[in-house]
Amino acid sequence: MAAEEGARSPTRMLAEGHLRVATGGGAPADGGIAVRHLPHHHASKREGAGGKNEQYNLEDVDSVPSKMSNKLVNGNNKVPATLDDYKRLLVPVIEEYFSTGDVELAASELRSLGSDQFHSYFIKKLISMAMDRHDKEKEMASILLSALYADLLGSSKMSEGFMMLLESTEDLSVDIPDAIDVLSVFVARAVVDEILPPVFLTRARALLPEFSKGIEVLQVAEKSYLSAPHYAELVERKWGGSTHFTVEEAKKRIQDILKEYIESGDIDEAFRCIRELGLPFFHHEVVKRALTLSMENLSSQPLILKLLKESTAGCLISSNQMSKGFCRLAESIDDLSLDIPSAKILFDKLVLTATSEGWLDASFTTSSAPNEDIRNASGEKIKHFKEESGHIIQEYFLSDDVPELIISLQELSAPEYNPIFLKKLITLAMDRKNREKEMASALLSSLSLELFSTDDIMKGFILLLQSAEDIALDIVDAPSELALFLARAVIDEVLIPLNLDEIGNRLRPNSSGSQTVQMARALLAARHSGERILRCWGGGTGWAVEDAKDKIAKLLEEYNTGGDLGEACQCIRDLGMPFFNHEVVKKALVMAMEKENEARILALLQECFGEGLITINQMTLGFTRVKEGLDDLILDIPNAQEKFGAYVDLATERGWLLPSVA
């Protein structure tokens, strides 16, 4: 019976008639491998991996037919005999491709491995490795799949590989927080590239569990990408477009175009070159670099202004990209002032010219700078502060020593630059692992108690959000990461929800930063948002969430078995996690329901509140979390509902709670 069920798994059914898709595709006309991806239609192929070999059912992926065991392909004696061998040999092939970008070499290496029956696993492995990397590797993975389609990867193998990914979405989500969205883009891209048929979504949905994450992937792919206007262009540009440029290559090409234009004065040629880049989503870089050149070389300014004005009039550069380019330069004007002392004055004149002539939105001048004091400060001092801050933060990530960091920051004697420190802290953390992100949030909570005012923190987030587009160039999931940091600041009581409105009002409408604020609001509004946001990076002060919970449970048990009230309060202080005290409240309330001496537990909460150890917000959050979990608690504690009601009445009477719990 088990064997029969295995034979009917979704992945296996994809290989059979239940999810049969038409075999299609053909090799490039010259017999080679297309390195540059272009949308294409694949001609029918009747032989090789794309044809005859697909007519039989999928073999057991853990074994290889005996005729393959000793087969040498292209003289390579490293032919895998099992799936484990194949996995081991496959990873270096993918790593090398990501390093070199050589499609032909990757195709040759894959062909030399033989083992066609494992090709669906290659698809899964390639995409899963790309998902945890930058946009460049994601784009490269899509290009490679398109290039290998029908030559090495048949239609059924492609469907099997994507089905395997959908089935493992839950596992992928453990290590890749935005796995659902990233995988949905891969699915949509495969449909756009015509290596998956649109009907794949319908057939796969019928085979996946109703509430699985795989279903969510298909829904996002269909609703957010494949149903959007101009969806093909949207999907192909998602990771940098079919040009396959890296960000640095694109910047260099733009710089070369602008320099050539300044030398020749040929505006039509400049427009042609900008169009040929095929990067309309990156035109803000054209604007930023053009403005910078005009400030470095004043004699070129008339030509630059003509280029920008006419590119707007001719709809080559959109008004949104124009504003974004100006905004990016505004954010880096302090650094630019180190090389061009009059940069601020020159930039203000450029803004005035652009707005008066109508090719820059007039609203730009009201929202270009979050902190005039910072922008007008000494460039040298800012540069020194940024360098020292970077060293301090790097040391903190190594030592996890909050008191030492606070001392080092105080020694800099530059409290006016606290917002810059916050921006630096979160930017560095975003490009690291979850441990550093958690440490950054924990540090922010400590700094809000010791050194930073709410205004400092708000200005720091405004600086971050105004440069969200720049950050996204280097950090793939920057918007979602920034939204989590912002939501976490509210959960940790570093900010209050009203502060999000104030921050949003300081950002340009419809900018990436304002959209990130909306994402943070959505995260906070979700059910069980507090616990989910606190879990996003693993829990406080470098500990895992489970470690922190275990420490809290032990100190409560020790107190409940006869410990001292003062000692219990001191243990809570020693945790150093004021933003996680709602967990103390939650566990204490559940323990009170389970134990006979509930008065003793409630006395601890009263003492913590009376001393200011647990704030009213943390107390309210703890009660709210218990309230949300009452349905499960009732299974073990039949009278949990009644007891909780009594605790709420007591807490309300003594002023522990905000009205929202009642």
XYZ file of C-alpha atoms in Angstrom:
662
model
C 0.000 0.000 0.000
C 2.844 2.378 0.888
C 4.516 1.730 -2.433
C 1.272 2.467 -4.210
C 0.861 5.752 -2.336
C 4.438 6.720 -3.175
C 3.727 6.065 -6.806
C 0.869 8.541 -6.637
C 2.835 11.411 -5.086
C 2.397 14.788 -6.812
C 5.921 14.707 -8.213
C 5.416 11.247 -9.658
C 1.994 12.138 -11.032
C 3.624 15.019 -12.889
C 5.640 12.483 -14.852
C 2.538 10.485 -15.738
C -0.510 11.369 -17.735
C -2.149 13.020 -14.728
C 0.024 16.091 -15.249
C 1.278 15.416 -18.762
C 2.418 18.535 -20.557
C 3.246 18.798 -24.222
C 6.856 18.070 -25.084
C 8.376 21.053 -26.780
C 11.469 23.062 -27.360
C 14.466 22.890 -29.544
C 18.143 23.625 -29.455
C 19.388 26.890 -30.873
C 19.667 26.895 -34.609
C 23.424 26.692 -34.567
C 23.432 23.821 -32.149
C 24.970 25.858 -29.362
C 23.655 27.064 -26.025
C 22.098 30.537 -25.883
C 24.005 32.545 -23.304
C 21.791 35.608 -23.383
C 18.176 34.967 -22.525
C 15.537 36.118 -24.968
C 11.815 35.192 -24.907
C 11.349 32.438 -27.415
C 9.051 29.716 -28.669
C 10.416 26.209 -28.468
C 9.978 23.972 -31.486
C 8.939 20.360 -31.051
C 11.740 17.904 -30.256
C 11.188 14.190 -30.727
C 14.512 12.770 -29.664
C 16.818 12.980 -26.674
C 15.854 14.213 -23.248
C 12.940 16.259 -24.576
C 11.200 13.502 -26.519
C 11.434 9.722 -26.556
C 12.900 9.367 -23.096
C 9.884 11.135 -21.587
C 7.390 8.529 -22.650
C 8.066 6.182 -19.758
C 7.267 6.876 -16.129
C 9.682 8.418 -13.655
C 12.100 5.874 -12.201
C 12.625 5.648 -8.463
C 14.923 8.644 -7.834
C 16.928 6.733 -5.233
C 18.147 4.106 -7.686
C 19.668 4.028 -11.150
C 19.021 1.388 -13.847
C 21.869 -1.095 -13.945
C 22.844 -0.067 -17.463
C 23.704 3.396 -16.092
C 25.897 2.194 -13.238
C 29.080 1.783 -15.265
C 28.315 4.138 -18.124
C 30.944 6.745 -18.985
C 29.710 9.881 -20.655
C 32.141 12.034 -22.645
C 35.020 10.175 -21.015
C 34.036 11.330 -17.516
C 34.478 8.607 -14.922
C 32.517 10.572 -12.322
C 29.136 9.186 -13.266
C 26.814 9.140 -10.235
C 25.423 5.736 -9.317
C 22.887 7.018 -6.783
C 20.961 10.202 -6.107
C 23.341 10.985 -3.231
C 26.303 10.779 -5.636
C 24.436 12.978 -8.103
C 23.736 15.586 -5.408
C 27.378 15.604 -4.365
C 28.634 16.117 -7.927
C 25.921 18.601 -8.844
C 26.628 21.323 -6.270
C 30.104 22.228 -7.640
C 28.614 22.483 -11.141
C 26.034 25.032 -9.954
C 28.570 26.908 -7.818
C 30.921 27.180 -10.792
C 28.110 28.446 -13.015
C 27.196 31.144 -10.492
C 30.856 32.138 -10.408
C 31.554 32.156 -14.165
C 28.158 32.642 -15.812
C 29.296 30.186 -18.501
C 26.125 28.474 -19.755
C 27.944 26.227 -22.230
C 30.291 24.950 -19.535
C 27.372 24.249 -17.184
C 25.555 22.384 -19.957
C 28.667 20.334 -20.713
C 29.192 19.458 -17.046
C 25.556 18.448 -16.609
C 25.658 16.362 -19.768
C 28.821 14.597 -18.591
C 27.061 13.514 -15.392
C 24.544 11.521 -17.404
C 21.767 10.303 -15.083
C 18.956 11.937 -17.047
C 16.447 10.535 -14.595
C 17.823 12.910 -11.940
C 17.428 16.086 -13.982
C 14.312 17.123 -12.083
C 16.484 17.237 -8.968
C 18.946 19.492 -10.833
C 16.127 21.979 -11.434
C 15.162 21.898 -7.766
C 18.758 22.279 -6.579
C 19.600 25.098 -8.985
C 16.595 27.181 -7.953
C 16.849 26.448 -4.230
C 20.525 27.530 -4.250
C 19.687 30.678 -6.229
C 16.831 31.567 -3.865
C 19.275 32.143 -1.014
C 21.499 34.427 -3.106
C 21.358 37.796 -4.799
C 19.228 38.815 -7.781
C 22.167 38.160 -10.092
C 22.144 34.428 -9.271
C 18.347 34.233 -9.510
C 18.476 35.774 -12.969
C 21.312 33.419 -13.935
C 19.296 30.398 -12.771
C 16.328 31.405 -14.941
C 18.607 31.980 -17.934
C 20.244 28.567 -17.512
C 16.911 26.745 -17.304
C 15.722 28.484 -20.458
C 18.972 27.668 -22.265
C 18.915 23.987 -21.281
C 15.211 23.476 -21.987
C 14.559 20.732 -24.571
C 18.289 20.249 -25.189
C 18.942 18.638 -21.798
C 15.838 19.341 -19.724
C 12.620 17.982 -21.126
C 9.163 19.362 -20.511
C 8.166 16.665 -18.020
C 11.456 16.994 -16.102
C 10.899 20.743 -15.873
C 7.429 20.194 -14.429
C 8.729 17.546 -12.021
C 11.492 19.834 -10.789
C 9.131 22.725 -10.089
C 6.676 20.363 -8.412
C 9.453 19.147 -6.103
C 10.144 22.782 -5.189
C 6.484 23.450 -4.433
C 6.326 20.376 -2.218
C 9.367 21.551 -0.253
C 8.293 25.185 0.184
C 7.763 24.690 3.928
C 11.368 23.504 4.310
C 12.733 26.298 2.133
C 10.851 28.889 4.210
C 12.784 27.878 7.323
C 16.031 29.287 5.880
C 14.642 31.753 3.327
C 12.034 34.067 4.920
C 10.648 35.272 1.575
C 10.719 31.820 -0.046
C 7.068 32.013 -1.124
C 7.506 35.251 -3.057
C 10.864 34.287 -4.574
C 9.624 30.877 -5.705
C 6.461 32.440 -7.119
C 8.649 34.659 -9.317
C 10.580 31.598 -10.533
C 7.283 29.899 -11.438
C 5.985 33.004 -13.210
C 9.309 33.454 -15.014
C 9.235 29.842 -16.217
C 5.756 30.429 -17.663
C 6.863 33.665 -19.335
C 9.949 31.910 -20.741
C 7.674 29.125 -22.027
C 9.505 26.350 -20.235
C 6.399 25.681 -18.112
C 2.915 25.742 -19.639
C 0.340 28.021 -17.931
C -1.769 24.934 -17.215
C 0.994 23.757 -14.844
C -0.414 26.070 -12.141
C -3.870 24.515 -12.344
C -2.601 20.945 -12.397
C -0.103 21.474 -9.582
C -2.753 23.162 -7.423
C -4.936 20.057 -7.711
C -2.162 17.874 -6.266
C -0.913 19.996 -3.366
C -2.498 20.071 0.115
C -5.123 22.799 0.286
C -3.421 25.022 2.874
C 0.201 24.288 2.014
C 2.817 26.934 1.277
C 3.108 25.469 -2.208
C -0.476 26.586 -2.855
C 0.477 30.057 -1.616
C 3.341 30.142 -4.130
C 0.961 29.368 -6.989
C -1.528 31.981 -5.799
C 1.134 34.697 -5.605
C 2.539 33.728 -9.004
C -0.894 33.921 -10.582
C -2.335 37.003 -8.846
C 0.741 39.189 -8.315
C 2.683 38.413 -11.485
C 0.877 36.515 -14.245
C -2.348 38.532 -13.893
C -0.667 41.945 -13.743
C -0.717 44.341 -16.714
C 2.364 43.855 -18.922
C 3.196 40.872 -16.751
C 5.840 39.449 -19.093
C 7.971 42.582 -18.858
C 7.340 42.851 -15.116
C 8.529 39.296 -14.486
C 11.547 39.502 -16.785
C 12.719 42.702 -15.100
C 12.199 41.379 -11.590
C 15.829 40.321 -11.111
C 17.562 42.701 -13.478
C 16.107 41.872 -16.855
C 17.213 39.774 -19.749
C 20.297 41.924 -20.330
C 22.021 39.867 -17.636
C 24.051 42.866 -16.399
C 25.322 43.011 -12.877
C 24.632 46.273 -11.079
C 28.278 47.292 -11.370
C 28.332 46.540 -15.105
C 25.182 48.611 -15.597
C 26.675 51.548 -13.669
C 29.856 51.433 -15.748
C 27.888 51.385 -19.017
C 25.846 54.383 -17.870
C 28.994 56.286 -16.898
C 30.555 55.556 -20.299
C 27.414 56.700 -22.151
C 27.337 59.995 -20.254
C 31.038 60.706 -20.739
C 30.788 59.989 -24.459
C 27.767 62.310 -24.685
C 29.642 65.152 -22.946
C 32.523 64.747 -25.405
C 30.388 64.491 -28.558
C 27.250 66.435 -27.671
C 25.220 63.937 -29.737
C 21.982 63.700 -27.764
C 20.295 61.290 -30.197
C 23.161 58.827 -29.825
C 22.969 59.154 -26.039
C 19.239 58.409 -26.107
C 19.825 55.394 -28.352
C 22.449 53.993 -25.990
C 20.228 54.506 -22.945
C 17.362 52.697 -24.711
C 19.665 49.834 -25.720
C 20.565 49.266 -22.079
C 17.018 47.951 -21.660
C 16.990 49.008 -18.004
C 14.090 51.460 -17.551
C 13.829 50.457 -13.893
C 17.428 51.665 -13.415
C 17.132 55.077 -15.088
C 17.431 56.754 -11.696
C 21.114 55.803 -11.895
C 21.377 57.716 -15.201
C 19.898 60.771 -13.479
C 22.129 60.519 -10.419
C 25.334 60.060 -12.402
C 24.412 62.800 -14.880
C 23.801 65.278 -12.060
C 27.055 64.288 -10.363
C 28.997 64.828 -13.601
C 27.396 68.247 -14.034
C 28.602 69.224 -10.546
C 32.108 67.850 -11.107
C 32.473 69.562 -14.487
C 30.482 72.819 -14.569
C 31.158 73.315 -18.284
C 29.160 70.133 -18.982
C 26.125 71.331 -17.048
C 24.186 72.830 -20.016
C 24.545 69.558 -21.946
C 23.499 67.484 -18.922
C 20.442 69.629 -18.229
C 19.439 69.386 -21.895
C 19.783 65.591 -21.804
C 17.655 65.222 -18.670
C 15.020 67.719 -19.796
C 14.557 66.188 -23.241
C 14.658 62.610 -21.905
C 11.699 63.512 -19.708
C 9.856 65.294 -22.499
C 10.411 62.299 -24.770
C 9.250 59.844 -22.057
C 12.606 58.073 -22.104
C 13.060 58.679 -18.367
C 9.855 58.636 -16.327
C 9.031 61.340 -13.786
C 9.269 58.752 -11.026
C 12.774 57.692 -12.106
C 13.768 61.363 -12.400
C 12.607 62.108 -8.835
C 14.286 58.970 -7.567
C 17.589 59.999 -9.159
C 17.450 63.439 -7.547
C 16.490 61.894 -4.225
C 19.409 59.450 -4.291
C 21.823 62.301 -4.934
C 20.244 64.333 -2.102
C 20.874 61.460 0.292
C 24.569 61.235 -0.658
C 25.225 64.973 -0.868
C 27.231 64.952 2.372
C 29.698 62.433 0.967
C 29.833 64.299 -2.341
C 30.656 67.507 -0.461
C 33.970 65.956 0.565
C 35.079 66.090 -3.093
C 32.968 69.054 -4.248
C 32.787 71.613 -1.400
C 29.990 73.556 -3.106
C 27.940 70.427 -3.836
C 25.002 71.481 -1.649
C 24.691 74.891 -3.323
C 25.091 73.417 -6.805
C 22.513 70.724 -6.086
C 19.960 73.256 -4.818
C 20.391 75.229 -8.054
C 19.857 72.085 -10.119
C 16.683 71.302 -8.195
C 15.419 74.860 -8.716
C 16.131 74.702 -12.448
C 14.507 71.285 -12.878
C 11.353 72.180 -10.931
C 10.964 75.590 -12.588
C 11.259 74.030 -16.060
C 8.778 71.316 -15.120
C 10.840 68.152 -15.566
C 11.139 67.459 -11.824
C 8.092 67.166 -9.593
C 7.746 70.342 -7.510
C 6.967 68.254 -4.416
C 10.577 67.035 -4.403
C 11.845 70.132 -2.599
C 9.584 69.513 0.390
C 10.749 65.983 1.077
C 14.364 65.723 -0.012
C 16.042 65.866 3.383
C 15.042 64.277 6.701
C 17.441 66.250 8.824
C 18.815 69.604 7.737
C 21.166 69.738 10.718
C 22.851 66.544 9.584
C 23.004 67.627 5.950
C 24.635 70.952 6.753
C 27.155 69.552 9.231
C 30.857 69.226 8.640
C 31.568 66.612 5.993
C 34.805 65.533 7.622
C 33.142 64.974 10.980
C 30.384 62.894 9.410
C 32.920 60.825 7.507
C 34.902 60.189 10.696
C 31.737 59.279 12.601
C 30.646 56.799 9.917
C 34.037 55.093 9.925
C 34.172 54.833 13.721
C 30.559 53.666 13.881
C 31.321 50.897 11.424
C 34.206 49.656 13.603
C 32.055 49.800 16.752
C 29.207 47.866 15.126
C 31.534 45.230 13.671
C 33.051 44.739 17.133
C 29.582 44.410 18.648
C 28.621 41.719 16.145
C 31.681 39.765 17.263
C 31.420 40.318 21.033
C 27.668 40.833 21.639
C 28.771 43.311 24.353
C 26.077 46.010 24.615
C 27.640 47.963 27.547
C 30.969 48.177 25.710
C 29.239 49.473 22.576
C 27.389 52.125 24.569
C 30.661 53.297 26.136
C 32.323 53.453 22.705
C 29.412 55.397 21.257
C 29.462 57.862 24.160
C 33.184 58.416 23.610
C 32.471 59.618 20.073
C 30.570 62.541 21.673
C 28.325 63.048 18.655
C 24.718 62.532 19.815
C 23.522 64.656 16.892
C 24.590 61.794 14.610
C 22.580 59.109 16.401
C 20.270 58.723 13.365
C 23.322 58.024 11.184
C 24.454 55.349 13.643
C 21.034 53.680 13.496
C 21.112 53.671 9.704
C 24.619 52.193 9.709
C 23.671 49.532 12.264
C 20.653 48.236 10.367
C 22.299 48.486 6.940
C 25.243 46.366 8.112
C 22.929 43.876 9.842
C 20.728 43.473 6.761
C 23.636 42.078 4.762
C 24.439 39.475 7.424
C 22.777 36.472 9.017
C 19.737 36.365 11.292
C 21.962 36.440 14.367
C 23.257 39.933 13.524
C 19.781 41.157 12.588
C 18.479 39.983 15.946
C 21.445 41.608 17.684
C 20.736 44.888 15.871
C 17.110 44.911 17.031
C 18.142 44.015 20.586
C 20.748 46.786 20.553
C 18.218 49.297 19.294
C 15.986 48.417 22.235
C 18.872 48.988 24.661
C 19.913 52.264 23.022
C 16.357 53.580 23.257
C 16.588 53.161 27.030
C 20.153 54.498 27.406
C 21.098 57.012 24.708
C 18.648 57.482 21.836
C 15.521 59.615 21.906
C 12.419 58.643 19.962
C 13.223 61.502 17.594
C 16.701 60.040 16.953
C 15.195 56.673 16.107
C 12.531 58.149 13.843
C 15.130 60.199 11.948
C 17.331 57.122 11.613
C 14.520 55.114 10.060
C 13.673 58.012 7.755
C 17.278 58.051 6.542
C 17.056 54.297 5.946
C 13.729 54.412 4.144
C 14.748 57.325 1.936
C 17.672 55.243 0.692
C 15.615 52.030 0.368
C 16.101 51.889 -3.409
C 19.887 52.100 -3.047
C 19.949 49.440 -0.355
C 17.846 47.153 -2.557
C 20.575 47.224 -5.223
C 22.845 45.231 -2.900
C 20.366 43.468 -0.615
C 17.748 41.475 -2.474
C 14.938 41.503 0.071
C 15.651 44.969 1.483
C 11.987 46.155 1.585
C 10.791 43.151 3.608
C 13.864 43.318 5.881
C 13.333 47.026 6.556
C 9.642 46.412 7.228
C 10.572 43.761 9.800
C 13.043 46.091 11.534
C 10.399 48.813 11.648
C 7.678 46.465 12.923
C 10.084 44.974 15.453
C 10.857 48.468 16.775
C 7.145 48.898 17.506
C 6.850 45.475 19.146
C 9.914 46.258 21.290
C 8.344 49.627 22.256
C 11.240 51.504 20.712
C 8.570 53.256 18.637
C 4.816 53.503 19.033
C 2.380 52.837 16.150
C 1.710 56.564 15.816
C 5.391 57.068 14.964
C 4.869 55.039 11.782
C 2.419 57.686 10.580
C 4.934 60.436 11.358
C 7.672 58.558 9.494
C 5.382 57.903 6.538
C 4.501 61.595 6.305
C 8.198 62.459 5.911
C 8.610 60.184 2.873
C 7.673 60.740 -0.740
C 4.268 59.232 -1.626
C 4.491 55.924 -3.503
C 8.226 55.684 -2.875
C 9.834 52.416 -1.841
C 10.219 53.809 1.681
C 6.531 54.684 2.073
C 5.581 51.247 0.742
C 7.883 49.691 3.352
C 6.043 51.585 6.105
C 2.783 50.129 4.767
C 4.333 46.642 4.864
C 5.316 47.205 8.502
C 1.748 48.254 9.344
C 0.433 45.106 7.661
C 2.842 42.932 9.661
C 1.701 44.542 12.912
C -1.976 44.163 12.031
C -1.726 40.412 11.368
C -3.018 37.835 13.848
C -0.379 36.788 16.416
C 1.827 39.521 14.972
C 3.818 40.075 18.168
C 5.120 36.539 18.468
C 5.641 36.163 14.740
C 7.700 39.351 14.477
C 9.746 38.470 17.543
C 10.517 35.079 15.998
C 11.560 36.494 12.637
C 15.273 36.484 13.511
C 15.516 34.168 16.471
C 14.873 36.066 19.725
C 16.713 38.472 21.975
C 20.330 39.406 22.603
C 21.789 36.753 20.356
C 19.873 33.878 21.962
C 17.501 31.654 20.070
C 13.852 32.192 20.994
C 13.647 28.725 22.501
C 16.665 29.413 24.730
C 15.085 32.628 25.993
C 11.786 30.870 26.652
C 13.564 28.085 28.491
C 15.317 30.573 30.791
C 12.015 32.315 31.529
C 10.262 29.010 32.274
C 13.041 27.952 34.655
C 13.082 31.194 36.629
C 9.280 31.041 37.015
C 9.416 27.411 38.136
C 12.126 28.231 40.654
C 10.124 31.156 42.023
C 6.950 29.086 42.191
C 8.643 26.347 44.232
C 9.573 28.704 47.030
C 11.931 31.215 45.547
C 12.314 34.805 46.615
C 10.212 37.526 44.952
C 13.133 39.969 44.771
C 15.404 37.309 43.311
C 12.828 36.484 40.626
C 12.636 40.159 39.635
C 16.416 40.335 39.481
C 16.523 37.258 37.236
C 14.078 38.943 34.862
C 16.309 42.032 34.814
C 19.377 39.866 34.161
C 17.733 38.454 31.039
C 18.326 41.889 29.501
C 15.307 41.495 27.251
C 12.761 44.178 28.208
C 11.230 43.872 24.740
C 10.549 40.166 25.420
C 8.920 40.562 28.854
C 5.532 39.765 27.347
C 6.796 36.160 27.281
C 7.287 36.359 31.068
C 3.687 37.545 31.400
C 2.353 34.836 29.096
C 4.196 31.983 30.816
C 3.307 33.329 34.259
C -0.415 33.440 33.422
C -0.378 29.915 31.982
C 1.502 28.672 35.063
C -1.050 30.377 37.328
C -3.846 28.514 35.505
C -2.038 25.178 35.893
C -0.848 25.537 39.515
C -2.773 25.709 42.749
C -0.918 28.701 44.192
C -1.888 31.160 41.468
C -1.853 34.066 43.945
C 1.924 33.693 44.235
C 2.388 33.995 40.459
C 0.074 36.991 40.239
C 2.025 38.638 43.062
C 5.157 38.437 40.877
C 3.368 40.231 38.038
C 2.155 42.881 40.478
C 5.708 43.413 41.752
C 7.164 43.597 38.234
C 4.577 46.157 37.211
C 4.972 48.163 40.398
C 8.742 48.405 39.912
C 8.388 49.370 36.255
C 10.204 46.181 35.305
C 7.342 45.133 32.999
C 5.650 48.018 31.203
C 1.917 48.278 30.620
C 2.494 47.613 26.897
C 4.450 44.427 27.576
C 1.860 43.368 30.165
C -0.943 43.983 27.665
C 0.896 42.105 24.934
C 1.409 39.117 27.242
C -2.289 39.003 28.174
C -3.229 39.364 24.497
C -1.057 36.413 23.512
C -2.711 34.236 26.165
C -6.138 35.370 24.976
C -5.268 34.385 21.384
C -4.188 30.910 22.535
C -7.165 30.166 24.813
C -8.707 27.646 22.420
C -5.610 25.449 22.719
C -5.256 26.016 26.475
C -8.819 24.845 27.123
C -7.869 21.381 25.837
C -5.480 20.978 28.806
C -7.069 23.389 31.295
C -10.886 23.121 30.992
C -11.528 26.235 33.097
C -8.852 28.353 31.358
C -11.465 30.774 30.005
C -12.886 31.505 33.455
C -9.469 31.866 35.060
C -8.244 34.185 32.351
C -11.323 36.360 32.773
C -10.571 36.651 36.502
C -6.931 37.600 35.777
C -8.050 40.287 33.316
C -10.438 41.727 35.915
C -7.661 41.791 38.509
C -5.148 43.368 36.114
C -7.656 45.951 34.919
C -8.527 46.868 38.514
C -4.842 47.335 39.363
C -4.033 49.264 36.194
C -1.744 46.716 34.538
C -3.580 46.613 31.215
C -4.572 48.835 28.351
C -8.319 48.759 27.500
C -7.696 46.677 24.334
C -7.558 43.362 26.249
C -10.928 43.575 27.959
